[in-house]
Amino acid sequence: MQINPITTYKKTLSLLLFTALFLAGCAQQPVATPEDEADGLLPRQTGLDHVSAAYAFDLSGAKVYLEPVGVEYTKRFPRAGSPLRAKDYELRDKDMVRLQEVMGEAVSERFLAPRRSELVADRAEADYVFQLDLSHFSLGAPLEPQAYLWRVYTDQSAYGTLSGELKDSNGNPVMRFSDRRDIGENFGNLGPGGRFERFTSVTFWRDMKVDLRRAFASLDESLR
């Protein structure tokens, strides 16, 4: 029997395409972590690294209290002879206050408002408590002006992992998420093919606002 090479090619191509689609589908299936399983949370399809929530999760018309944001820094090792210390790459108290405000604005606008929910200042009034953290966090350069540094250029403002956990009034987790964020990665060009921009506190806070809005808009989509 003579084998038609064109028919064989088509069958092989179809098999390869089916296999690729099957593997892609398997790779996209969210997987529950042991912590989620213990708390009864189900993984959700998401553009973020991980999102899980209680069955029939609904935050409509809720009052939410936002805990103080936690920040864990990536350990830095100052270069020999550098006047900068690891402490110079950390947020000051006034910066933490502003971070809380920026985080609260992003949560309200992109995650709570679509559900007609709101942040409240008094924890006793809240239906839910939201804890947010930035871990492995690193600034591109010190936020405070340095007399011995005239200008600093960097390809991103900061990076870190944004994570959060929402608990009901009884302290039971109802939603959890985490995502690695590269903050301010879309800088304008500086020179031919360049990706650097001058780093200032204005640059940092602008990029932080943009990135947090993106993150919570993605979280909102994941839970619809």
Short mmCIF file of C-alpha atoms in Angstrom, two decimals:
data_model
loop_
_atom_site.label_atom_id
_atom_site.label_comp_id
_atom_site.label_asym_id
_atom_site.label_seq_id
_atom_site.Cartn_x
_atom_site.Cartn_y
_atom_site.Cartn_z
CA MET A 1 0.00 0.00 0.00
CA GLN A 2 1.36 3.40 -0.96
CA ILE A 3 1.40 6.07 1.75
CA ASN A 4 0.45 9.60 0.73
CA PRO A 5 3.08 11.94 2.21
CA ILE A 6 0.67 14.91 2.20
CA THR A 7 -1.95 12.97 4.18
CA THR A 8 0.71 11.82 6.66
CA TYR A 9 1.94 15.41 7.04
CA LYS A 10 -1.58 16.69 7.73
CA LYS A 11 -2.24 13.97 10.32
CA THR A 12 1.09 14.69 12.04
CA LEU A 13 0.40 18.44 12.04
CA SER A 14 -3.09 17.90 13.47
CA LEU A 15 -1.71 15.64 16.20
CA LEU A 16 0.97 18.17 17.13
CA LEU A 17 -1.58 21.00 17.22
CA PHE A 18 -3.94 18.96 19.41
CA THR A 19 -1.10 18.07 21.78
CA ALA A 20 0.00 21.72 22.03
CA LEU A 21 -3.55 22.90 22.78
CA PHE A 22 -4.05 20.12 25.32
CA LEU A 23 -0.81 20.96 27.14
CA ALA A 24 -1.60 24.68 27.07
CA GLY A 25 -5.01 23.98 28.60
CA CYS A 26 -3.44 21.85 31.32
CA ALA A 27 -0.84 24.50 32.07
CA GLN A 28 -3.52 27.17 32.56
CA GLN A 29 -5.53 25.20 35.11
CA PRO A 30 -5.19 26.92 38.51
CA VAL A 31 -3.98 24.74 41.35
CA ALA A 32 -5.04 25.08 44.99
CA THR A 33 -2.27 25.47 47.56
CA PRO A 34 -2.39 23.46 50.81
CA GLU A 35 -3.19 26.72 52.63
CA ASP A 36 -6.13 27.40 50.31
CA GLU A 37 -7.45 23.86 50.72
CA ALA A 38 -7.26 24.15 54.50
CA ASP A 39 -9.28 27.38 54.37
CA GLY A 40 -11.76 26.11 51.78
CA LEU A 41 -10.66 28.57 49.10
CA LEU A 42 -10.88 27.68 45.42
CA PRO A 43 -8.25 28.76 42.85
CA ARG A 44 -9.44 31.15 40.13
CA GLN A 45 -8.38 31.67 36.54
CA THR A 46 -6.30 34.83 36.62
CA GLY A 47 -3.70 36.96 34.92
CA LEU A 48 -2.00 37.33 38.31
CA ASP A 49 0.31 34.69 39.76
CA HIS A 50 -2.32 33.32 42.15
CA VAL A 51 -5.89 34.11 43.19
CA SER A 52 -8.19 31.99 45.36
CA ALA A 53 -11.56 32.74 46.91
CA ALA A 54 -14.45 31.17 48.77
CA TYR A 55 -17.18 29.51 46.72
CA ALA A 56 -19.73 32.11 45.51
CA PHE A 57 -17.45 34.91 46.71
CA ASP A 58 -19.46 38.14 46.85
CA LEU A 59 -18.29 41.47 48.22
CA SER A 60 -21.29 43.53 47.14
CA GLY A 61 -22.12 46.54 49.33
CA ALA A 62 -19.51 45.62 51.93
CA LYS A 63 -17.52 47.79 54.30
CA VAL A 64 -13.81 46.94 54.28
CA TYR A 65 -11.07 47.96 56.68
CA LEU A 66 -7.55 48.16 55.24
CA GLU A 67 -4.82 47.09 57.65
CA PRO A 68 -1.48 48.97 57.60
CA VAL A 69 0.48 47.75 54.58
CA GLY A 70 3.42 45.49 55.44
CA VAL A 71 6.74 45.86 53.60
CA GLU A 72 9.57 43.32 53.59
CA TYR A 73 12.71 44.53 51.79
CA THR A 74 15.14 42.63 49.63
CA LYS A 75 18.44 42.60 51.46
CA ARG A 76 20.98 44.92 49.83
CA PHE A 77 24.76 44.70 50.04
CA PRO A 78 26.31 48.16 49.57
CA ARG A 79 29.18 48.31 47.13
CA ALA A 80 32.62 48.97 48.53
CA GLY A 81 33.18 52.70 48.87
CA SER A 82 29.51 53.57 48.28
CA PRO A 83 28.13 56.27 50.58
CA LEU A 84 24.71 54.59 50.41
CA ARG A 85 23.48 52.12 53.00
CA ALA A 86 20.81 49.43 52.76
CA LYS A 87 18.62 51.69 54.92
CA ASP A 88 18.70 54.37 52.21
CA TYR A 89 16.68 52.04 49.97
CA GLU A 90 13.82 51.71 52.46
CA LEU A 91 10.65 53.79 52.79
CA ARG A 92 10.60 56.36 55.59
CA ASP A 93 7.65 56.78 57.94
CA LYS A 94 6.17 59.55 55.81
CA ASP A 95 6.54 57.33 52.73
CA MET A 96 4.69 54.51 54.48
CA VAL A 97 1.82 56.90 55.19
CA ARG A 98 1.68 57.83 51.53
CA LEU A 99 1.93 54.19 50.44
CA GLN A 100 -1.10 53.42 52.61
CA GLU A 101 -3.02 56.24 50.93
CA VAL A 102 -2.03 55.18 47.40
CA MET A 103 -2.84 51.55 48.15
CA GLY A 104 -6.22 52.50 49.60
CA GLU A 105 -7.08 54.62 46.55
CA ALA A 106 -6.24 51.78 44.15
CA VAL A 107 -8.23 49.23 46.18
CA SER A 108 -11.24 51.56 46.36
CA GLU A 109 -11.25 52.59 42.70
CA ARG A 110 -10.41 49.31 40.98
CA PHE A 111 -11.62 46.57 43.34
CA LEU A 112 -14.28 47.86 45.74
CA ALA A 113 -16.11 50.49 43.67
CA PRO A 114 -17.20 47.97 40.97
CA ARG A 115 -18.87 46.04 43.81
CA ARG A 116 -20.39 49.14 45.40
CA SER A 117 -18.24 48.49 48.45
CA GLU A 118 -16.13 50.99 50.39
CA LEU A 119 -13.20 51.37 52.77
CA VAL A 120 -13.97 52.42 56.34
CA ALA A 121 -11.63 54.03 58.86
CA ASP A 122 -13.04 52.16 61.87
CA ARG A 123 -12.31 48.44 62.00
CA ALA A 124 -15.34 47.89 64.26
CA GLU A 125 -17.64 48.99 61.42
CA ALA A 126 -16.10 46.65 58.85
CA ASP A 127 -17.63 43.52 57.36
CA TYR A 128 -14.19 42.47 56.11
CA VAL A 129 -10.55 43.17 56.91
CA PHE A 130 -8.00 43.40 54.08
CA GLN A 131 -4.27 42.83 54.75
CA LEU A 132 -1.85 43.79 51.96
CA ASP A 133 1.89 43.20 51.85
CA LEU A 134 4.85 43.99 49.62
CA SER A 135 7.55 41.34 50.02
CA HIS A 136 11.00 41.08 48.40
CA PHE A 137 10.54 44.80 47.80
CA SER A 138 13.35 46.84 46.31
CA LEU A 139 13.53 50.50 45.29
CA GLY A 140 15.42 51.46 42.15
CA ALA A 141 17.22 54.19 44.08
CA PRO A 142 16.81 56.11 47.37
CA LEU A 143 13.69 58.30 47.50
CA GLU A 144 15.38 60.94 49.63
CA PRO A 145 17.61 63.39 47.70
CA GLN A 146 21.31 62.65 48.17
CA ALA A 147 23.74 65.58 48.08
CA TYR A 148 26.50 63.44 46.57
CA LEU A 149 24.24 61.97 43.85
CA TRP A 150 23.36 64.48 41.17
CA ARG A 151 21.22 62.22 39.01
CA VAL A 152 20.24 58.54 39.12
CA TYR A 153 18.85 56.67 36.11
CA THR A 154 17.14 53.31 36.36
CA ASP A 155 15.08 50.98 34.17
CA GLN A 156 12.33 50.56 36.80
CA SER A 157 11.15 52.31 39.94
CA ALA A 158 10.84 49.21 42.09
CA TYR A 159 9.91 45.54 42.14
CA GLY A 160 8.40 43.13 44.63
CA THR A 161 5.56 40.70 45.30
CA LEU A 162 2.17 42.18 46.12
CA SER A 163 -0.02 39.85 48.18
CA GLY A 164 -3.24 40.17 50.09
CA GLU A 165 -5.74 38.31 52.24
CA LEU A 166 -9.35 39.29 52.88
CA LYS A 167 -11.04 37.99 56.04
CA ASP A 168 -14.64 38.19 57.19
CA SER A 169 -15.74 39.56 60.56
CA ASN A 170 -15.13 36.14 62.15
CA GLY A 171 -11.52 36.07 60.97
CA ASN A 172 -12.08 33.47 58.24
CA PRO A 173 -10.16 33.99 54.97
CA VAL A 174 -12.48 34.50 51.99
CA MET A 175 -9.97 35.64 49.35
CA ARG A 176 -6.22 35.49 48.84
CA PHE A 177 -3.91 36.61 46.03
CA SER A 178 -0.26 37.22 45.16
CA ASP A 179 1.61 38.58 42.14
CA ARG A 180 5.18 39.53 41.27
CA ARG A 181 5.17 43.19 40.19
CA ASP A 182 7.76 45.10 38.16
CA ILE A 183 6.84 48.69 38.95
CA GLY A 184 7.52 51.32 36.31
CA GLU A 185 8.94 48.88 33.77
CA ASN A 186 7.46 50.83 30.83
CA PHE A 187 9.74 53.84 30.93
CA GLY A 188 10.09 56.22 28.02
CA ASN A 189 13.26 55.90 25.97
CA LEU A 190 16.43 57.80 26.75
CA GLY A 191 18.58 57.79 23.65
CA PRO A 192 18.56 55.23 20.84
CA GLY A 193 16.97 52.05 22.11
CA GLY A 194 17.34 53.16 25.73
CA ARG A 195 15.05 52.09 28.56
CA PHE A 196 16.26 54.37 31.34
CA GLU A 197 14.62 57.33 33.05
CA ARG A 198 15.75 59.67 35.76
CA PHE A 199 14.64 58.34 39.14
CA THR A 200 12.96 60.74 41.56
CA SER A 201 10.28 60.45 44.22
CA VAL A 202 7.82 61.91 41.68
CA THR A 203 8.72 59.12 39.22
CA PHE A 204 8.32 56.47 41.91
CA TRP A 205 4.89 57.56 43.15
CA ARG A 206 3.59 58.02 39.62
CA ASP A 207 4.65 54.50 38.67
CA MET A 208 3.37 53.08 41.94
CA LYS A 209 -0.11 54.51 41.35
CA VAL A 210 -0.24 53.18 37.79
CA ASP A 211 0.94 49.71 38.77
CA LEU A 212 -1.37 49.31 41.76
CA ARG A 213 -4.37 50.31 39.67
CA ARG A 214 -3.40 47.66 37.13
CA ALA A 215 -2.95 45.03 39.84
CA PHE A 216 -6.34 45.58 41.48
CA ALA A 217 -8.11 45.87 38.13
CA SER A 218 -6.69 42.42 37.30
CA LEU A 219 -7.80 41.11 40.69
CA ASP A 220 -11.29 42.46 40.02
CA GLU A 221 -11.42 40.62 36.68
CA SER A 222 -10.20 37.39 38.29
CA LEU A 223 -13.11 37.33 40.72
CA ARG A 224 -15.95 38.07 38.28
#
